[in-house]
Short mmCIF file of C-alpha atoms in Angstrom, two decimals:
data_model
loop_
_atom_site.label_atom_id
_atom_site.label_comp_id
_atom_site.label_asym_id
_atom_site.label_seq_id
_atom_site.Cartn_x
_atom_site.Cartn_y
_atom_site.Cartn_z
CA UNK G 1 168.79 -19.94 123.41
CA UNK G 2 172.43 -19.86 123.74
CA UNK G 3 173.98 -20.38 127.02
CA UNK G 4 175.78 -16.51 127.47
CA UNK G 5 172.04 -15.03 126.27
CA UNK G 6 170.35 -16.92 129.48
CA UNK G 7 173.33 -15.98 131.59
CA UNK G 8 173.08 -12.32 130.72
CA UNK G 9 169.16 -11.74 130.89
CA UNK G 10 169.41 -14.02 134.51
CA UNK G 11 172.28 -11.22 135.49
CA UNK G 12 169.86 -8.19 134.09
CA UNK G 13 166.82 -9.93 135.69
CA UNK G 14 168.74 -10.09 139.30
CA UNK G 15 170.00 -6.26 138.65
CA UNK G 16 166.43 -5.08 138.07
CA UNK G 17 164.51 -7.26 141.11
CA UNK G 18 167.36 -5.19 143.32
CA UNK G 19 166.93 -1.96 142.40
CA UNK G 20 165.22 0.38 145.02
CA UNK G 21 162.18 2.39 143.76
CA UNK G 22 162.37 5.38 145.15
CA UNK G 23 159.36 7.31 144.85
CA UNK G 24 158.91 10.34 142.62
CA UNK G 25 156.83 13.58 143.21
CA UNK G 26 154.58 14.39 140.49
CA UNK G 27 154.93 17.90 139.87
CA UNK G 28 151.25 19.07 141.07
CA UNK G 29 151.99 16.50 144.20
CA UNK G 30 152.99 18.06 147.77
CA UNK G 31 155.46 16.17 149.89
CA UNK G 32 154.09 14.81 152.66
CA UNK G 33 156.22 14.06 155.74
CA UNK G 34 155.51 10.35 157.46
CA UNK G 35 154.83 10.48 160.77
CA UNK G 36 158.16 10.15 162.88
CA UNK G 37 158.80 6.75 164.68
CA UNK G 38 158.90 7.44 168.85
CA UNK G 39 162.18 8.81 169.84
CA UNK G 40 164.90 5.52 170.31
CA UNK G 41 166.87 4.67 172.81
CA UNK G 42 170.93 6.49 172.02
CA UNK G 43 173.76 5.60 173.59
CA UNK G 44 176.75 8.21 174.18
CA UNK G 45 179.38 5.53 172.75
CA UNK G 46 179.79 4.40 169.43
CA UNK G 47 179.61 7.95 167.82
CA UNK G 48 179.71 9.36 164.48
CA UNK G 49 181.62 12.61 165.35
CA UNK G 50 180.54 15.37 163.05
CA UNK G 51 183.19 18.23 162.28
CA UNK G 52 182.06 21.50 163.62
CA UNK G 53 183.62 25.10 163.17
CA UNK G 54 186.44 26.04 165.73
CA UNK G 55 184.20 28.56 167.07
CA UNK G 56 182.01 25.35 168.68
CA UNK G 57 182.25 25.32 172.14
CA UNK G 58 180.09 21.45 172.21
CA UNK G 59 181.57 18.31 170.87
CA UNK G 60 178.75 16.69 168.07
CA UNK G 61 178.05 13.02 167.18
CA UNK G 62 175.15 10.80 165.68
CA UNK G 63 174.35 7.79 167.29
CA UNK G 64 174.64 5.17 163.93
CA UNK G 65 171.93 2.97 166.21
CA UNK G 66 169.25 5.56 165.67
CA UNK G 67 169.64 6.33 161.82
CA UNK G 68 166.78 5.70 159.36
CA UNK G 69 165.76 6.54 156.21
CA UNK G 70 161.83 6.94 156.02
CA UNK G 71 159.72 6.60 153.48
CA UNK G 72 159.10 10.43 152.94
CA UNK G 73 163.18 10.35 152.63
CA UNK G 74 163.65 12.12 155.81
CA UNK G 75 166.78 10.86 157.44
CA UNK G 76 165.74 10.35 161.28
CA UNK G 77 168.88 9.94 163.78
CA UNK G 78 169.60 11.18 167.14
CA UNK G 79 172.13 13.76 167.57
CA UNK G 80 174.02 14.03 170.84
CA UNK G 81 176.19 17.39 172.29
CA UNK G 82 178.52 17.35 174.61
CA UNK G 83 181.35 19.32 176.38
CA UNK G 84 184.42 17.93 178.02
CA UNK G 85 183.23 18.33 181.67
CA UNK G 86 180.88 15.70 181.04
CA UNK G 87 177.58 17.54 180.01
CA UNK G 88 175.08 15.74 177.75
CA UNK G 89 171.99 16.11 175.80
CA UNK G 90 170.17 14.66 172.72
CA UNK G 91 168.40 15.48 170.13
CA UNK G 92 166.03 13.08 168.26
CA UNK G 93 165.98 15.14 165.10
CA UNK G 94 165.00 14.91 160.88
CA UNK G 95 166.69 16.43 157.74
CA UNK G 96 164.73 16.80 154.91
CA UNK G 97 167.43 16.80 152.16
CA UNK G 98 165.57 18.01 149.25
CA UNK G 99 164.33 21.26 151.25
CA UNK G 100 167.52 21.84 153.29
CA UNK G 101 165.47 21.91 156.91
CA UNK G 102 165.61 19.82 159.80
CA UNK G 103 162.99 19.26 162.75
CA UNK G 104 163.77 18.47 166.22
CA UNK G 105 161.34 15.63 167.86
CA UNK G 106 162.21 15.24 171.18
CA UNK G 107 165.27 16.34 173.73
CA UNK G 108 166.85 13.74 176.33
CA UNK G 109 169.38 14.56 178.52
CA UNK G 110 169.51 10.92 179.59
CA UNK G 111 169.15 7.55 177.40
CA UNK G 112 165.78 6.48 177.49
CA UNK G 113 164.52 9.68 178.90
CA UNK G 114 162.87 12.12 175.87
CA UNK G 115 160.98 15.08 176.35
CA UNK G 116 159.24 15.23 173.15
CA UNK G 117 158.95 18.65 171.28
CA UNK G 118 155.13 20.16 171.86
CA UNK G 119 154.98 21.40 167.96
CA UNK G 120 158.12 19.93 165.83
CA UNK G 121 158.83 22.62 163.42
CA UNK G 122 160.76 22.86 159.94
CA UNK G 123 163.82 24.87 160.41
CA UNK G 124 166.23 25.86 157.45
CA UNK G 125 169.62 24.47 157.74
CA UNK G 126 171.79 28.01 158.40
CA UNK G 127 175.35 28.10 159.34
CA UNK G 128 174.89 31.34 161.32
CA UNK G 129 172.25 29.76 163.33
CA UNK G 130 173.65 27.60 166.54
CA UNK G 131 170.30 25.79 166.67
CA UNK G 132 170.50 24.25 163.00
CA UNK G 133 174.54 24.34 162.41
CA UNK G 134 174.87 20.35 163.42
CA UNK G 135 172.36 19.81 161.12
CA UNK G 136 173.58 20.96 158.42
CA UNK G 137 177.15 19.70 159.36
CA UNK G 138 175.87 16.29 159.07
CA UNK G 139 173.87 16.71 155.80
CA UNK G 140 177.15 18.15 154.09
CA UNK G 141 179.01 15.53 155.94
CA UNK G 142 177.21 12.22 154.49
CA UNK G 143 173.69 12.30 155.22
CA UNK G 144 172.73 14.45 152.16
CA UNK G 145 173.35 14.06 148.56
CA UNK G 146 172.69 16.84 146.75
CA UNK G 147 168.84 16.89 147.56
CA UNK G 148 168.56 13.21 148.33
CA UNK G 149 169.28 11.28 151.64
CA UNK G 150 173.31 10.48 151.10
CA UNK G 151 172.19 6.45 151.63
CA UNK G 152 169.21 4.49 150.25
CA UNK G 153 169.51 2.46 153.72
CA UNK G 154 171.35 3.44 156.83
CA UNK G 155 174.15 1.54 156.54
CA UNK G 156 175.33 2.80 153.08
CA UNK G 157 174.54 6.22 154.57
CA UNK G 158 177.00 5.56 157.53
CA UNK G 159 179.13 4.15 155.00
CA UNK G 160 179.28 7.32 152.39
CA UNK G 161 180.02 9.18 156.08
CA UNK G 162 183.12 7.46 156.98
CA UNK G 163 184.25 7.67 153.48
CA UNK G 164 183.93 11.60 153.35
CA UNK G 165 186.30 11.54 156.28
CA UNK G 166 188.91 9.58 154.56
CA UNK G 167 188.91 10.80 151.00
CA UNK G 168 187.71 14.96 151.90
#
């Protein structure tokens, strides 16, 4: 076998062992969420600042520490609001990109402190809604593509975020 040949099926070999299956829904199969990892530890610095309407009183920001992409391809993360005279709080949230709805976990108004959610509910991403607006700031932001997560691991997620910021 000639030398280029070997070279070229090692290269296409290497290309295919890489690639990320990511699973498909048959059509008569119902997505299933996975159940949610505890609520992790956020830290105020270090944040992802999303970009909110004018009319937004709070300051937004996901703490990159917390992001994952599960299995279900809900993108987990915590989300942290503040205001300038120093008032915080947390949300451990998930965005289901192919339905356009996010979930909120648990609420912390301290790192390391969580009150977790009683009955997590789906809630459609709506910009007139002040509860789900962040949300959906972040999936059109970088953490949604299309109807997939906007990363096939956190880091190119973060990644595809800070490029939306620098080529809008």
């Amino acid at each position: 076998m000639p030398v280029k040949f070997r070279q070229i099926l090692a290269l296409l070999a290497t290309l295919m062992a890489a690639t990320v299956a990511i699973p498909v829904l048959a059509a008569d199969e119902e997505w299933q969420e996975a159940e949610a990892p505890p609520p992790p530890v956020w830290h105020k610095e270090g944040l992802l600042a999303i970009e909110m309407p004018i009319r937004t009183s709070l300051n937004f920001g996901v703490d990159p520490t917390t992001l994952t992409i599960g299995p279900d391809g809900v993108v987990r993360y915590v989300m942290v609001a503040y205001n300038p005279t120093g008032s915080v709080n947390a949300m451990y949230e998930g965005l289901h990109c192919d339905t356009g709805e996010v979930k909120t976990y648990a609420r912390s108004s301290e790192p390391g402190q969580w009150n977790k959610v009683a009955t997590p509910v789906w809630r459609e991403l709506d910009v007139t809604q002040s509860a789900t607006r962040h949300a959906l700031a972040f999936a059109r932001q970088g953490a949604c593509d299309g109807n997939a997560p906007g990363g096939r691991t956190p880091a190119e997620l973060i990644r595809r975020f800070k490029d939306s910021r620098q080529n809008p």
